[in-house]
Amino acid sequence: QCTEQIKNQYGELKRAVPLASAWNENNRLPPILMQFDTAQLVLHQKENTTNLKRFGHLLDKKNNHEVITTSIVYVNTQFFVTTYIQGIVLDTAQSLANIRDLAQLQYKFNNYDEKPDSSFWLEQLDIAKHFLYRGDFIGQFALPDLEFQHFGLIHGDFDRKNIIHAAGRNILIDIEHIMYGPLAYDLSRPLKRICETEEDRRDYIQAYDNKIDLSNNELINGNIAFYIMQAFNRAKWGYMREASESIKNLKLELDHKK
């Protein structure tokens, strides 16, 4: 169905092969690299593509100024297709992953001139909370209401493994979680995974945008929200050991908030 929809633009499908992915080990289809006459594209499975339909056009708007992310070329109810970026994954070449450069890349992605509507993100957070309560993942821990002051277009998994170095620039991939949401939520991942020291974290936030005053409480709220969503997604796809690790980290952040 996808190839029929896009072959008029890219020509006939010549070859389709699965890409190496952690999803190969579970019940989700890995991404499929599709080689057409005039382009290489990637087919992704996603059970709910509402966010991509609502916010995907903003990627093209950003890339019109400077290419910072892969682009979406087709979306249906269970799959979406993106452009293929050929290059070096920063997770395997950390010498290319300058902290300040990555912080500025994230700021370019997050920054949005208009006041964003975060209702979709809040709905997703509520769904994740109810899932964790129903599945008895968090025991007697009460999940607090989280307040945020700063919002933008969020990636949802900003990490070296989702950044490709190609043609002298860093480009974001794995954009399936994009939506409007709290900046502190999107900063949680890089501040924990990309930054290894407190000095790294200070440099990252300063390079990200020193005009944004993110309080420590807002950053903690971002961490809590991140682990709620991470636990939900891992459990939903059957990664129970990893989901338990997310719950452990969530409880630590809840203790910090106290």
CSV table of C-alpha atoms in Angstrom, one decimal, residues 5-209:
chain,number,residue,atom,x,y,z
A,5,GLN,CA,1.1,5.6,-2.9
A,6,ILE,CA,4.7,6.9,-3.3
A,7,LYS,CA,6.0,5.2,-6.5
A,8,ASN,CA,4.5,8.0,-8.7
A,9,GLN,CA,7.0,10.3,-7.1
A,10,TYR,CA,10.0,8.0,-6.6
A,11,GLY,CA,9.6,5.3,-9.3
A,12,GLU,CA,9.4,1.6,-9.0
A,13,LEU,CA,10.5,-0.3,-5.9
A,14,LYS,CA,13.7,-2.1,-6.7
A,15,ARG,CA,14.6,-3.7,-3.4
A,16,ALA,CA,13.4,-3.9,0.3
A,17,VAL,CA,15.6,-5.1,3.1
A,18,PRO,CA,15.2,-4.9,6.9
A,19,LEU,CA,17.6,-2.6,8.8
A,20,ALA,CA,19.4,-3.7,11.9
A,21,SER,CA,17.3,-2.7,14.9
A,22,ALA,CA,16.6,-3.6,18.5
A,23,TRP,CA,13.1,-4.3,17.4
A,24,ASN,CA,14.4,-7.4,15.6
A,25,GLU,CA,14.5,-9.1,19.0
A,26,ASN,CA,10.8,-8.6,19.8
A,27,ASN,CA,7.3,-8.5,18.3
A,28,ARG,CA,7.7,-5.3,16.3
A,29,LEU,CA,8.8,-5.2,12.7
A,30,PRO,CA,12.2,-3.7,12.1
A,31,PRO,CA,12.5,-0.6,9.8
A,32,ILE,CA,12.6,-1.6,6.1
A,33,LEU,CA,15.0,0.1,3.7
A,34,MET,CA,13.2,0.6,0.4
A,35,GLN,CA,15.3,1.4,-2.7
A,36,PHE,CA,13.3,3.1,-5.5
A,37,ASP,CA,14.4,4.4,-8.8
A,38,THR,CA,15.2,7.9,-7.5
A,39,ALA,CA,15.5,7.6,-3.7
A,40,GLN,CA,16.1,5.4,-0.7
A,41,LEU,CA,13.3,5.5,1.9
A,42,VAL,CA,12.6,3.8,5.2
A,43,LEU,CA,9.3,2.2,6.2
A,44,HIS,CA,8.5,2.2,9.9
A,45,GLN,CA,5.7,0.4,11.8
A,46,LYS,CA,3.8,2.5,14.3
A,47,GLU,CA,0.5,1.5,16.0
A,48,ASN,CA,-0.7,5.1,16.2
A,49,THR,CA,0.5,7.7,13.8
A,50,THR,CA,-1.8,10.6,15.0
A,51,ASN,CA,1.2,12.6,16.2
A,52,LEU,CA,3.0,12.3,12.9
A,53,LYS,CA,-0.1,13.5,10.9
A,54,ARG,CA,-0.5,16.5,13.3
A,55,PHE,CA,3.1,17.6,13.6
A,56,GLY,CA,5.1,16.0,10.8
A,57,HIS,CA,4.8,18.9,8.5
A,58,LEU,CA,6.8,21.0,10.9
A,59,LEU,CA,9.9,18.9,10.1
A,60,ASP,CA,9.7,20.1,6.5
A,61,LYS,CA,9.3,23.7,7.7
A,62,LYS,CA,12.5,23.3,9.8
A,63,ASN,CA,14.4,21.6,7.0
A,64,ASN,CA,13.6,24.4,4.6
A,65,HIS,CA,16.0,26.6,6.6
A,66,GLU,CA,18.6,24.0,7.5
A,67,VAL,CA,18.5,20.2,7.2
A,68,ILE,CA,18.4,19.0,10.8
A,69,THR,CA,16.2,15.9,10.6
A,70,THR,CA,14.9,13.2,8.4
A,71,SER,CA,11.7,14.0,6.6
A,72,ILE,CA,8.3,12.2,6.5
A,73,VAL,CA,7.1,11.4,3.0
A,74,TYR,CA,4.1,9.2,3.7
A,75,VAL,CA,1.9,8.4,6.7
A,76,ASN,CA,-1.0,5.9,7.1
A,77,THR,CA,-2.7,4.5,10.2
A,78,GLN,CA,0.0,1.9,11.0
A,79,PHE,CA,3.1,2.8,9.0
A,80,PHE,CA,5.1,5.9,8.0
A,81,VAL,CA,7.9,6.4,5.5
A,82,THR,CA,10.9,8.7,6.0
A,83,THR,CA,13.9,9.7,3.9
A,84,TYR,CA,17.0,7.6,4.5
A,85,ILE,CA,20.1,9.3,5.9
A,86,GLN,CA,23.3,7.6,5.1
A,87,GLY,CA,26.2,8.4,7.4
A,88,ILE,CA,27.8,7.6,10.8
A,89,VAL,CA,25.7,7.0,13.9
A,90,LEU,CA,27.1,9.2,16.7
A,91,ASP,CA,26.6,6.4,19.2
A,92,THR,CA,29.5,4.6,17.4
A,93,ALA,CA,31.6,7.8,16.8
A,94,GLN,CA,31.4,9.8,19.9
A,95,SER,CA,34.4,12.0,18.8
A,96,LEU,CA,32.0,13.6,16.4
A,97,ALA,CA,29.4,14.3,19.2
A,98,ASN,CA,30.5,17.7,20.5
A,99,ILE,CA,28.3,18.5,23.5
A,100,ARG,CA,27.6,22.1,22.5
A,101,ASP,CA,26.9,21.1,18.9
A,102,LEU,CA,24.3,18.5,20.0
A,103,ALA,CA,22.7,21.0,22.4
A,104,GLN,CA,22.3,23.5,19.6
A,105,LEU,CA,20.9,20.9,17.3
A,106,GLN,CA,18.3,20.0,19.9
A,107,TYR,CA,17.5,23.7,20.4
A,108,LYS,CA,16.9,24.1,16.7
A,109,PHE,CA,14.6,21.1,16.7
A,110,ASN,CA,12.7,22.2,19.9
A,111,ASN,CA,12.4,25.9,19.1
A,112,TYR,CA,9.0,27.0,17.8
A,113,ASP,CA,7.9,30.6,17.3
A,114,GLU,CA,4.2,30.1,18.0
A,115,LYS,CA,2.6,29.1,21.3
A,116,PRO,CA,2.4,25.3,21.1
A,117,ASP,CA,-0.6,23.2,21.9
A,118,SER,CA,0.6,20.6,24.4
A,119,SER,CA,-2.8,18.9,24.9
A,120,PHE,CA,-1.8,15.9,22.8
A,121,TRP,CA,1.3,15.3,24.9
A,122,LEU,CA,-0.7,15.6,28.1
A,123,GLU,CA,-3.2,13.0,26.7
A,124,GLN,CA,-0.3,10.6,26.0
A,125,LEU,CA,1.1,11.1,29.5
A,126,ASP,CA,-2.3,10.3,31.1
A,127,ILE,CA,-2.5,7.2,28.9
A,128,ALA,CA,0.9,6.1,30.2
A,129,LYS,CA,0.0,6.8,33.8
A,130,HIS,CA,-3.2,4.8,33.6
A,131,PHE,CA,-1.4,1.9,31.9
A,132,LEU,CA,1.2,1.8,34.7
A,133,TYR,CA,-1.5,1.9,37.4
A,134,ARG,CA,-3.6,-0.8,35.8
A,135,GLY,CA,-0.6,-3.1,35.3
A,136,ASP,CA,0.5,-2.6,38.9
A,137,PHE,CA,3.9,-1.5,37.8
A,138,ILE,CA,4.4,1.2,40.4
A,139,GLY,CA,2.9,-0.3,43.5
A,140,GLN,CA,2.0,2.3,46.1
A,141,PHE,CA,3.8,5.1,44.5
A,142,ALA,CA,1.5,8.0,43.5
A,143,LEU,CA,2.4,9.8,40.3
A,144,PRO,CA,2.2,13.6,40.8
A,145,ASP,CA,0.7,16.2,38.6
A,146,LEU,CA,3.6,17.8,36.7
A,147,GLU,CA,3.9,21.5,36.0
A,148,PHE,CA,6.0,22.9,33.1
A,149,GLN,CA,6.6,26.4,31.9
A,150,HIS,CA,8.6,25.9,28.7
A,151,PHE,CA,7.2,24.0,25.7
A,152,GLY,CA,8.2,23.3,22.1
A,153,LEU,CA,8.4,20.6,19.4
A,154,ILE,CA,9.9,17.6,21.2
A,155,HIS,CA,11.7,14.6,19.7
A,156,GLY,CA,11.1,12.2,22.5
A,157,ASP,CA,14.3,10.2,22.3
A,158,PHE,CA,17.2,12.7,21.7
A,159,ASP,CA,20.3,10.5,22.0
A,160,ARG,CA,23.5,9.8,20.0
A,161,LYS,CA,22.0,6.6,18.6
A,162,ASN,CA,19.3,8.7,16.9
A,163,ILE,CA,21.7,11.2,15.3
A,164,ILE,CA,23.5,10.6,12.0
A,165,HIS,CA,26.6,12.5,11.0
A,166,ALA,CA,26.4,13.0,7.2
A,167,ALA,CA,27.9,15.5,4.8
A,168,GLY,CA,29.5,17.5,7.7
A,169,ARG,CA,26.3,18.0,9.7
A,170,ASN,CA,24.4,16.2,12.4
A,171,ILE,CA,20.9,15.0,11.4
A,172,LEU,CA,18.1,13.6,13.7
A,173,ILE,CA,16.4,10.3,12.9
A,174,ASP,CA,13.8,8.2,14.7
A,175,ILE,CA,11.2,10.9,14.7
A,176,GLU,CA,8.2,8.7,15.5
A,177,HIS,CA,7.5,10.4,18.9
A,178,ILE,CA,7.5,14.0,17.8
A,179,MET,CA,4.8,16.3,19.3
A,180,TYR,CA,4.5,19.5,21.2
A,181,GLY,CA,5.5,19.1,24.8
A,182,PRO,CA,7.7,20.3,27.7
A,183,LEU,CA,11.3,21.1,26.9
A,184,ALA,CA,12.4,19.6,30.2
A,185,TYR,CA,10.9,16.3,29.1
A,186,ASP,CA,13.0,16.3,25.9
A,187,LEU,CA,16.1,17.5,27.7
A,188,SER,CA,15.9,14.6,30.2
A,189,ARG,CA,17.5,12.0,27.8
A,190,PRO,CA,20.5,14.0,26.7
A,191,LEU,CA,21.3,15.4,30.1
A,192,LYS,CA,21.5,11.8,31.4
A,193,ARG,CA,22.9,10.0,28.4
A,194,ILE,CA,25.0,12.4,26.4
A,195,CYS,CA,26.3,14.4,29.4
A,196,GLU,CA,28.6,12.4,31.6
A,197,THR,CA,29.5,15.0,34.2
A,198,GLU,CA,27.9,18.0,36.0
A,199,GLU,CA,30.2,20.3,33.9
A,200,ASP,CA,28.8,18.6,30.7
A,201,ARG,CA,25.3,19.3,31.9
A,202,ARG,CA,26.0,22.9,32.6
A,203,ASP,CA,27.7,23.3,29.1
A,204,TYR,CA,24.8,21.5,27.5
A,205,ILE,CA,22.1,23.8,29.0
A,206,GLN,CA,24.1,26.9,28.3
A,207,ALA,CA,24.7,26.0,24.7
A,208,TYR,CA,21.0,24.9,24.3
A,209,ASP,CA,19.8,28.4,25.1
